[in-house]
XYZ file of N, CA, C and O in Angstrom:
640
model
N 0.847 -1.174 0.000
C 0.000 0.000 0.000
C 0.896 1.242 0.000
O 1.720 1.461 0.888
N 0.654 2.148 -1.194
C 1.699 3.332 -1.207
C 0.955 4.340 -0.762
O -0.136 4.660 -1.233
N 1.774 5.108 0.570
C 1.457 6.173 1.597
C 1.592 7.288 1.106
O 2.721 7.737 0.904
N 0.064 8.238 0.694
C 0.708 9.414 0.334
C 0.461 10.604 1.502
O 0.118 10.178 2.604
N 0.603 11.994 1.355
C 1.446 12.991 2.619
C 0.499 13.870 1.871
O 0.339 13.597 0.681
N -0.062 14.736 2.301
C -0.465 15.958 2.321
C -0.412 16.890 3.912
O -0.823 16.611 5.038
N 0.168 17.865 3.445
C 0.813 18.891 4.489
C -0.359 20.254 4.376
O -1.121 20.295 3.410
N -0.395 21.143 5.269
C -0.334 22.322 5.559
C -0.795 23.108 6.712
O -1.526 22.560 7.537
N -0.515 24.087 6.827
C -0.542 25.169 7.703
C -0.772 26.669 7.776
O -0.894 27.407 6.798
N -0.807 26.945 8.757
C -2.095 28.462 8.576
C -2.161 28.718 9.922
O -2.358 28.058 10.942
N -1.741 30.898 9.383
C -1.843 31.428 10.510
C -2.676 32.089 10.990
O -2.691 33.178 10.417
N -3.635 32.006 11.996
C -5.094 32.548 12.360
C -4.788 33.527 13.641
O -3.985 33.219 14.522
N -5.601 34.854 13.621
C -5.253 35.767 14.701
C -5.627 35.297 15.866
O -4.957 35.654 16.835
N -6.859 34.320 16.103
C -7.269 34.330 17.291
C -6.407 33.287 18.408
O -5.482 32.516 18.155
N -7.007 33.544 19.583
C -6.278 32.772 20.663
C -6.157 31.417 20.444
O -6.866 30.900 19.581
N -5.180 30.587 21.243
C -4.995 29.283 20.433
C -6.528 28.730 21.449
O -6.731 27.529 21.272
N -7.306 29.234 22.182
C -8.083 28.252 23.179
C -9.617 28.365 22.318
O -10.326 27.373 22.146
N -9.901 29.445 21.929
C -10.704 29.852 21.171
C -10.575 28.983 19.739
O -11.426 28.208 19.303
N -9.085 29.368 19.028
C -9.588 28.085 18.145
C -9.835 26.561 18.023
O -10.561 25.751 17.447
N -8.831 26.640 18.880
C -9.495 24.870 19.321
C -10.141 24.529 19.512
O -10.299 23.324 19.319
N -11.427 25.604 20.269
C -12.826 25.036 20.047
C -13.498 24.902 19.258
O -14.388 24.053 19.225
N -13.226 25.762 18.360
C -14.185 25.617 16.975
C -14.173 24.290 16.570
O -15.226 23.725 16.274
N -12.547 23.446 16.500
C -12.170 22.476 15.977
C -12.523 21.267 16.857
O -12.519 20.084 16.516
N -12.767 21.682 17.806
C -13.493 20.564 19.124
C -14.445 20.123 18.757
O -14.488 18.902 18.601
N -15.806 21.077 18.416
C -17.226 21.123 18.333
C -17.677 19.857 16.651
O -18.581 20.150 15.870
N -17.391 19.439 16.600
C -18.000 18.573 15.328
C -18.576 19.019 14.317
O -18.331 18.621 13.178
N -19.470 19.959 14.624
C -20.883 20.416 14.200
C -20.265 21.568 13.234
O -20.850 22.013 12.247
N -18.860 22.013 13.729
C -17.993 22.803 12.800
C -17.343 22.083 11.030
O -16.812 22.378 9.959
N -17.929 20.969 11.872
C -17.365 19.924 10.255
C -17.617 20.810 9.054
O -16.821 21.393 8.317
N -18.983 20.752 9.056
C -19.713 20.921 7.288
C -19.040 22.359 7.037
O -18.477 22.327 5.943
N -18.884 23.732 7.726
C -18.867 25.297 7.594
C -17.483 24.589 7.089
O -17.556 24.556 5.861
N -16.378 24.069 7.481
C -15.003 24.115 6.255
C -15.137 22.845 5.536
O -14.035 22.301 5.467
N -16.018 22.201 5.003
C -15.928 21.387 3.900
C -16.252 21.570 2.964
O -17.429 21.211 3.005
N -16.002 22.002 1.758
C -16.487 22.393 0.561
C -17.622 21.892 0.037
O -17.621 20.670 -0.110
N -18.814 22.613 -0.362
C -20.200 22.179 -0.693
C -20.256 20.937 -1.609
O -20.975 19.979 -1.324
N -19.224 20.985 -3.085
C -19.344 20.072 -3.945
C -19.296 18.791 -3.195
O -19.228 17.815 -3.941
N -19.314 18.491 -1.754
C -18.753 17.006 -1.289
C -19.906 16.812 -0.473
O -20.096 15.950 0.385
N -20.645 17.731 -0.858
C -22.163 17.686 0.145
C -22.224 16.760 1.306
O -22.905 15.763 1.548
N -21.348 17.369 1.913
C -21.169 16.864 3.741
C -22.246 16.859 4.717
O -22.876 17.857 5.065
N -22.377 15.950 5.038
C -23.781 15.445 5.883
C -23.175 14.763 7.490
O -22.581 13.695 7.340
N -23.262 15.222 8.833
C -22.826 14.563 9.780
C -23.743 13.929 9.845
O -24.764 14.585 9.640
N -24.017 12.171 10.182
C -24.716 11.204 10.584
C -25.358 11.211 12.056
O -26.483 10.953 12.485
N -23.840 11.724 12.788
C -24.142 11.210 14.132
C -24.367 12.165 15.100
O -23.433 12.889 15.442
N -25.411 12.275 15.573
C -25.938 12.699 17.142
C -25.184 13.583 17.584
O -24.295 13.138 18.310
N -25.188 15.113 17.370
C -24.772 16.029 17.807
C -25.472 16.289 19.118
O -26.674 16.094 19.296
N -24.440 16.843 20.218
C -23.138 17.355 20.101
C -22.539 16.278 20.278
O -23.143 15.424 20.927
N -20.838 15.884 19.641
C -20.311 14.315 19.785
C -19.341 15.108 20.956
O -18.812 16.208 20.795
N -19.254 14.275 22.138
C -18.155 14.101 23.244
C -16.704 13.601 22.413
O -16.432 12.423 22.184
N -15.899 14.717 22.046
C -14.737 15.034 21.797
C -13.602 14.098 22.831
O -13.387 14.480 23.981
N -13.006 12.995 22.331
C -12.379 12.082 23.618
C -11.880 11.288 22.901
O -12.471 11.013 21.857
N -10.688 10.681 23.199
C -10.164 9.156 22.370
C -11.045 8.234 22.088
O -11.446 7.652 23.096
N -11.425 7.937 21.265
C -12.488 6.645 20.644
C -13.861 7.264 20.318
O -14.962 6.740 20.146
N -13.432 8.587 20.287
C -14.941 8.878 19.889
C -15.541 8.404 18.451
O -14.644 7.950 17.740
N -16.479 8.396 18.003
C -16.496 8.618 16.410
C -17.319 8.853 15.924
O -18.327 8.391 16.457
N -17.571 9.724 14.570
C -18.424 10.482 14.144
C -18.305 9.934 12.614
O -17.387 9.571 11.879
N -19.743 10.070 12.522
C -20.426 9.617 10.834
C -20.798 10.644 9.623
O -21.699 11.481 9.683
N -20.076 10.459 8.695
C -20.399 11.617 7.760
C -21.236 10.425 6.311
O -21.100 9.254 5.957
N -22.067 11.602 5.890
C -21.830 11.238 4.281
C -21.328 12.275 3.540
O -21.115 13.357 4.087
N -21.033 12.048 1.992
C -20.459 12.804 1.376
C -20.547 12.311 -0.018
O -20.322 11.153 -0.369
N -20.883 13.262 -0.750
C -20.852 12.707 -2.511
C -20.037 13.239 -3.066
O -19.681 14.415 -2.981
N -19.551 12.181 -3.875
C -17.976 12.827 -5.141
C -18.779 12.768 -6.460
O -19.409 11.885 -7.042
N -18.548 13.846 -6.654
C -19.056 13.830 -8.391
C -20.457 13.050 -8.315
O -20.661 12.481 -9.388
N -21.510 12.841 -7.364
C -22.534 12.598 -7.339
C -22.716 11.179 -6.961
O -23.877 10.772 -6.994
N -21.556 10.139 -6.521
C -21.798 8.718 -5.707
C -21.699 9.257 -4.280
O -20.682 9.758 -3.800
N -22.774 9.112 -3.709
C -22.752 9.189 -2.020
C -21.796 7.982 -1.417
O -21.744 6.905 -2.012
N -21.104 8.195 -0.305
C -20.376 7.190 0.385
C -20.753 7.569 1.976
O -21.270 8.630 2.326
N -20.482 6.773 2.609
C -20.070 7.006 3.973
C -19.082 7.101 4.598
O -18.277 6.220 4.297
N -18.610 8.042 5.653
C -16.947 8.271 6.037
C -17.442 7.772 7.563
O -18.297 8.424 8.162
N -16.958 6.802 8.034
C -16.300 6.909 9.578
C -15.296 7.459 10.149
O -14.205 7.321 9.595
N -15.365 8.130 11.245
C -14.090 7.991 11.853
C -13.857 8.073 13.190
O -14.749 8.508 13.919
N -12.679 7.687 13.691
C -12.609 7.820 14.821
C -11.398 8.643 15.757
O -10.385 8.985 15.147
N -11.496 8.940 17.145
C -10.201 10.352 17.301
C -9.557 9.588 17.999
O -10.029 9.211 19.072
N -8.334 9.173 17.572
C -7.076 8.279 18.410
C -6.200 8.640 19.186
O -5.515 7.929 19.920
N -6.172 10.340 18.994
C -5.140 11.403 19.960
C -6.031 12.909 20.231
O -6.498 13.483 19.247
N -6.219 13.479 21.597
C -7.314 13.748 21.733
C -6.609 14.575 23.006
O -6.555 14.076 24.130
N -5.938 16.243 22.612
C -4.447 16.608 23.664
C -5.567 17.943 23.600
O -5.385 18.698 22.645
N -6.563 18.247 24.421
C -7.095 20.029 24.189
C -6.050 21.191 23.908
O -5.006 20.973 24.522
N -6.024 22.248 23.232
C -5.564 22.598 22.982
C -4.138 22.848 22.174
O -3.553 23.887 21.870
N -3.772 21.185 21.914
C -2.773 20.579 21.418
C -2.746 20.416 19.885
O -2.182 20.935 18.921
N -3.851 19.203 20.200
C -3.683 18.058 18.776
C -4.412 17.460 19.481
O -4.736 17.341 20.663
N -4.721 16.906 18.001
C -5.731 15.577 17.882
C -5.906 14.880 16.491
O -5.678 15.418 15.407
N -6.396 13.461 16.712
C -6.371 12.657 14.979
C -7.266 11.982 15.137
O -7.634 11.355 16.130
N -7.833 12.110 13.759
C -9.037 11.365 13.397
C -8.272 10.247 12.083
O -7.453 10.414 11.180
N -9.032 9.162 12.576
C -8.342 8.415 11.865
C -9.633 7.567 11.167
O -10.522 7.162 11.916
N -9.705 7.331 9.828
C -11.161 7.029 9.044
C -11.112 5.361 9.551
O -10.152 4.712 9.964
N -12.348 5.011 9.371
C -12.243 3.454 9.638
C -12.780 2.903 8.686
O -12.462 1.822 8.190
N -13.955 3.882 8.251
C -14.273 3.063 6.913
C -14.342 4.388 6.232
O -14.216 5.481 6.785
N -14.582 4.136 4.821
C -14.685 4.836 3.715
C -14.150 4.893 2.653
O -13.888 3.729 2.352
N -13.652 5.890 1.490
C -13.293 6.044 0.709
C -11.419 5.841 0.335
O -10.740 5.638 -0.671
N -11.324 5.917 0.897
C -9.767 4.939 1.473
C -9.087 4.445 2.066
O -9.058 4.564 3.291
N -8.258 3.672 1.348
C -7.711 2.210 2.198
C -6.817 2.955 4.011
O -6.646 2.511 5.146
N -6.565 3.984 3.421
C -6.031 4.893 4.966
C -6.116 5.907 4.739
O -5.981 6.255 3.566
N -6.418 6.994 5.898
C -6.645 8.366 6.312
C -6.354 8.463 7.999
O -6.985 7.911 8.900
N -5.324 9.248 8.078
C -5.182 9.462 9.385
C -4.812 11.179 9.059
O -3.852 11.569 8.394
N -5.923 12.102 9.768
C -5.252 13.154 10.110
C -5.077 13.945 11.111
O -6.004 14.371 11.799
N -3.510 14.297 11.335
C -2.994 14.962 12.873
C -3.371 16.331 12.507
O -3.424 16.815 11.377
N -3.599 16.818 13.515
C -3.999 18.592 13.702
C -3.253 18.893 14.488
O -3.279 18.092 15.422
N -2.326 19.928 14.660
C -2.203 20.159 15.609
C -1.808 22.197 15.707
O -1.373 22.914 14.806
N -2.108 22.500 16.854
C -2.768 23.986 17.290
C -1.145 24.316 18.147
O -0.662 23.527 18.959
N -0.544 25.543 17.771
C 0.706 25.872 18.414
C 0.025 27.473 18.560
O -0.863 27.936 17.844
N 0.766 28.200 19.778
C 0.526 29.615 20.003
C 1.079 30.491 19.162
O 2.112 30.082 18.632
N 0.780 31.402 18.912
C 2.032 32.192 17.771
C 2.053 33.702 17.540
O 0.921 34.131 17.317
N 2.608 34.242 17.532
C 2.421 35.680 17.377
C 1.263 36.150 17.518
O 0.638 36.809 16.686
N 0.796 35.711 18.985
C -0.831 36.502 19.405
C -2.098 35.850 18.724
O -3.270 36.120 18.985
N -1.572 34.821 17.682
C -2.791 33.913 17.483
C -2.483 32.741 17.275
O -1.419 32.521 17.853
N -2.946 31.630 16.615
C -2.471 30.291 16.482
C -1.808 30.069 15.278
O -1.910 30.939 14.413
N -0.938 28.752 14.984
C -0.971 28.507 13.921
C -1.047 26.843 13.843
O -0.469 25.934 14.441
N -2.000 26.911 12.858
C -2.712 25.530 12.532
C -2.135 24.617 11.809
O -2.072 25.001 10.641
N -1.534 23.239 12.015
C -1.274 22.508 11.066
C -1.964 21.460 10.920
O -2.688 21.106 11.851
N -1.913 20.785 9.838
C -2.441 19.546 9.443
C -1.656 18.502 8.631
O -0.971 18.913 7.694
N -1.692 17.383 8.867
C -1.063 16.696 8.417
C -1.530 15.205 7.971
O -1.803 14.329 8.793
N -1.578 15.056 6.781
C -2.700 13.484 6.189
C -2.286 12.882 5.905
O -1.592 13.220 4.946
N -2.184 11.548 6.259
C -1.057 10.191 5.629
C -2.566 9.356 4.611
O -3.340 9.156 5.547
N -2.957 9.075 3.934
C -3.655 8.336 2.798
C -3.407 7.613 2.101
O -2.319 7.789 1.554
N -4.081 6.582 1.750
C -3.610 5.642 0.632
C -4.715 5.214 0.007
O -5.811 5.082 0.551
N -4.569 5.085 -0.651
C -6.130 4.435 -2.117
C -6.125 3.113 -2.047
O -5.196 2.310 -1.961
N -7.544 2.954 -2.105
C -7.824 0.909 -1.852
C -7.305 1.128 -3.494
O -7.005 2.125 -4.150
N -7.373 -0.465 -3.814
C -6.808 -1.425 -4.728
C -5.569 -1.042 -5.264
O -5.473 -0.713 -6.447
N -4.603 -1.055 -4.491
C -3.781 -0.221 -4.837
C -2.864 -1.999 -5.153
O -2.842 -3.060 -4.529
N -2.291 -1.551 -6.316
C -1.571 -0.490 -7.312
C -2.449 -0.182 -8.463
O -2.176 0.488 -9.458
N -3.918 -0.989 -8.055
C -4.220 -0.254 -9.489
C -4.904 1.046 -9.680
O -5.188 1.693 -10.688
N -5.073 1.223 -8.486
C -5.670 3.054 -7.927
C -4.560 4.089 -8.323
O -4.909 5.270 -8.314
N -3.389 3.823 -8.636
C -2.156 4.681 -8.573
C -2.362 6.028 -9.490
O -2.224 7.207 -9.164
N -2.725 5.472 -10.699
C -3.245 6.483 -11.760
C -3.612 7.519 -11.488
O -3.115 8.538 -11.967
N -4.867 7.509 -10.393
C -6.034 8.077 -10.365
C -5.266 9.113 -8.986
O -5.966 9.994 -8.487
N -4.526 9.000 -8.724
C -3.581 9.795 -7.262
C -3.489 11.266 -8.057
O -4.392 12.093 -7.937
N -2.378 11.492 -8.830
C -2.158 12.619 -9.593
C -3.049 13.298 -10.801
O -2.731 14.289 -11.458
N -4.263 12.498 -10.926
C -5.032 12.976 -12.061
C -6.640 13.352 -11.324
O -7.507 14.007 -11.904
N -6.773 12.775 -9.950
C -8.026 13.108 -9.168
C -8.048 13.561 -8.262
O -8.434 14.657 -7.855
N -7.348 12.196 -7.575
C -7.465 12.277 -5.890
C -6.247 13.609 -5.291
O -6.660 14.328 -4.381
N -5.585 13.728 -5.541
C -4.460 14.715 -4.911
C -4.965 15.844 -5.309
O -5.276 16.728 -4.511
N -5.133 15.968 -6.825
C -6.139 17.649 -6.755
C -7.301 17.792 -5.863
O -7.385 18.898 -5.330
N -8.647 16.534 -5.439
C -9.483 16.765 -5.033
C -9.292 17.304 -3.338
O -9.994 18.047 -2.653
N -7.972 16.535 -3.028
C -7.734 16.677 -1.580
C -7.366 18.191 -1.631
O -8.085 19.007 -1.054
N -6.439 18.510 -2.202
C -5.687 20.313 -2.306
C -6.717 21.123 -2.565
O -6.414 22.316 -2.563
N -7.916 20.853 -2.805
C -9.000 21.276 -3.359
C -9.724 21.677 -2.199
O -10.111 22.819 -1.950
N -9.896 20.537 -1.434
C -10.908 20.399 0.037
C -9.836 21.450 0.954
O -10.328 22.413 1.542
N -8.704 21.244 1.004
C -7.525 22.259 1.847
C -7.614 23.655 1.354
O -7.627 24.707 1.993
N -7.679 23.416 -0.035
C -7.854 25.226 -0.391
C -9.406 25.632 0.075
O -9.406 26.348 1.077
N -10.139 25.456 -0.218
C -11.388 26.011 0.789
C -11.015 25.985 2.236
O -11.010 27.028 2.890
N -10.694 24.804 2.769
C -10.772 25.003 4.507
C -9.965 26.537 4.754
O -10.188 27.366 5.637
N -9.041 26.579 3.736
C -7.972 27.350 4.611
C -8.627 28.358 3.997
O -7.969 29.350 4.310
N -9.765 28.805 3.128
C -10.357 30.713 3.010
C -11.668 30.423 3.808
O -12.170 31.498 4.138
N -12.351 29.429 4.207
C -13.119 29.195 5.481
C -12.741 29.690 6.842
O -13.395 30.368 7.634
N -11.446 29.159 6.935
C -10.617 29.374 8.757
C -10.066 30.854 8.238
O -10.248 31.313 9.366
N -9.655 31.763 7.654
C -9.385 32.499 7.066
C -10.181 33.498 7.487
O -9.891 34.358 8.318
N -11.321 33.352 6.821
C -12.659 34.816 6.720
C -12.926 34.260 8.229
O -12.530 35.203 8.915
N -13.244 33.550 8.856
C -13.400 33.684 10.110
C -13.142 34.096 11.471
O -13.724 34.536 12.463
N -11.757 33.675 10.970
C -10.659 33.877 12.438
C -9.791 35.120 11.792
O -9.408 35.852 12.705
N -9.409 35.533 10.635
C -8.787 36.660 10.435
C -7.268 35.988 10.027
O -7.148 34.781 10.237
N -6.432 36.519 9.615
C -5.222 36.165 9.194
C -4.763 35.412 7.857
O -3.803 34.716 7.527
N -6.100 35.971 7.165
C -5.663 36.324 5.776
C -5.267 34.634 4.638
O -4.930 34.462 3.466
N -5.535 33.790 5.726
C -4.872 32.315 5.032
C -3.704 32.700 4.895
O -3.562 32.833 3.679
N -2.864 32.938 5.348
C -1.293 33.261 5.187
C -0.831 32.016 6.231
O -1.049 31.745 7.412
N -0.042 31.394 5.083
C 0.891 30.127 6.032
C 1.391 30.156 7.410
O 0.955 29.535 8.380
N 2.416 31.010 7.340
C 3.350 31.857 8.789
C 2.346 32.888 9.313
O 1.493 33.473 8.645
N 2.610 33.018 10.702
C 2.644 33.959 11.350
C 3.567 34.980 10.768
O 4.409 34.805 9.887
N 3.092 36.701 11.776
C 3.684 37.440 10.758
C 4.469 37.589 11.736
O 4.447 37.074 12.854
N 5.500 38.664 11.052
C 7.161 38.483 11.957
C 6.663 39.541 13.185
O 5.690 40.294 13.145
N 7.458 39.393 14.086
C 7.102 40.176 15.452
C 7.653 41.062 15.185
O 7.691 42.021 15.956
């Protein structure tokens, strides 16, 4: 199974305690997921934020609905935390978040390890779908967290 990496990060004005809640609350899912993936939470809001929690989405690509599980395996307030898929649309998804203080506001990273079921014969479809669709879902989150929290989607913090 070949592991692929998607990275990024983003600097938001507000306090790091304040944003972490946003990112706590579940119910924050759908406001940064891009509409075309017509994001649907399944499960019973509000979800208790805790190791083993897990929360049910649906979501349509190009118009096949699927179901996403997942569940939170690292679970640090104000830290980090990972949701790691159990079922769904690929063979692996684990993603770390994690929230650092920074020049008077936070800065957000993320970090996605993935891999495509039937792999090797999914390989194709990495650089011609799936990797744009993911950079795709990241470029919205990050003018979502952006217009909200302030700081412009700019990677870095700005210099002191």
């Amino acid at each position: 199974m070949r592991i692929h990496t998607f990275e990024a990060h983003q600097w938001v004005s507000t306090p790091i305690e304040h944003t972490f809640d946003f990112f706590a609350d579940a119910a924050n899912l759908e406001a940064i997921t891009p509409p075309f993936l017509n994001f649907r939470i399944l499960t019973t809001l509000p979800v208790e934020m805790r190791v083993g929690a897990r929360i049910d989405y649906r979501i349509a690509l190009h118009g096949v609905p699927m179901t996403w599980k997942t569940r939170i395996d690292r679970w640090e307030p104000g830290v980090a935390f990972i949701d790691t898929q159990i079922a769904g649309p690929y063979a692996q998804w684990i993603h770390l978040h994690t929230f650092e203080s920074s020049a008077g506001g936070t800065q957000l990273y993320d970090r996605v390890e993935y891999a495509l079921p039937l792999d090797p014969l999914s390989r194709p479809a990495h650089p011609l779908f799936v990797r744009p669709t993911v950079e795709r879902i990241f470029a919205y989150r990050r003018e979502v967290i952006a217009k909200r929290f302030g700081g412009e989607g700019r990677e870095h913090a700005p210099r002191a």
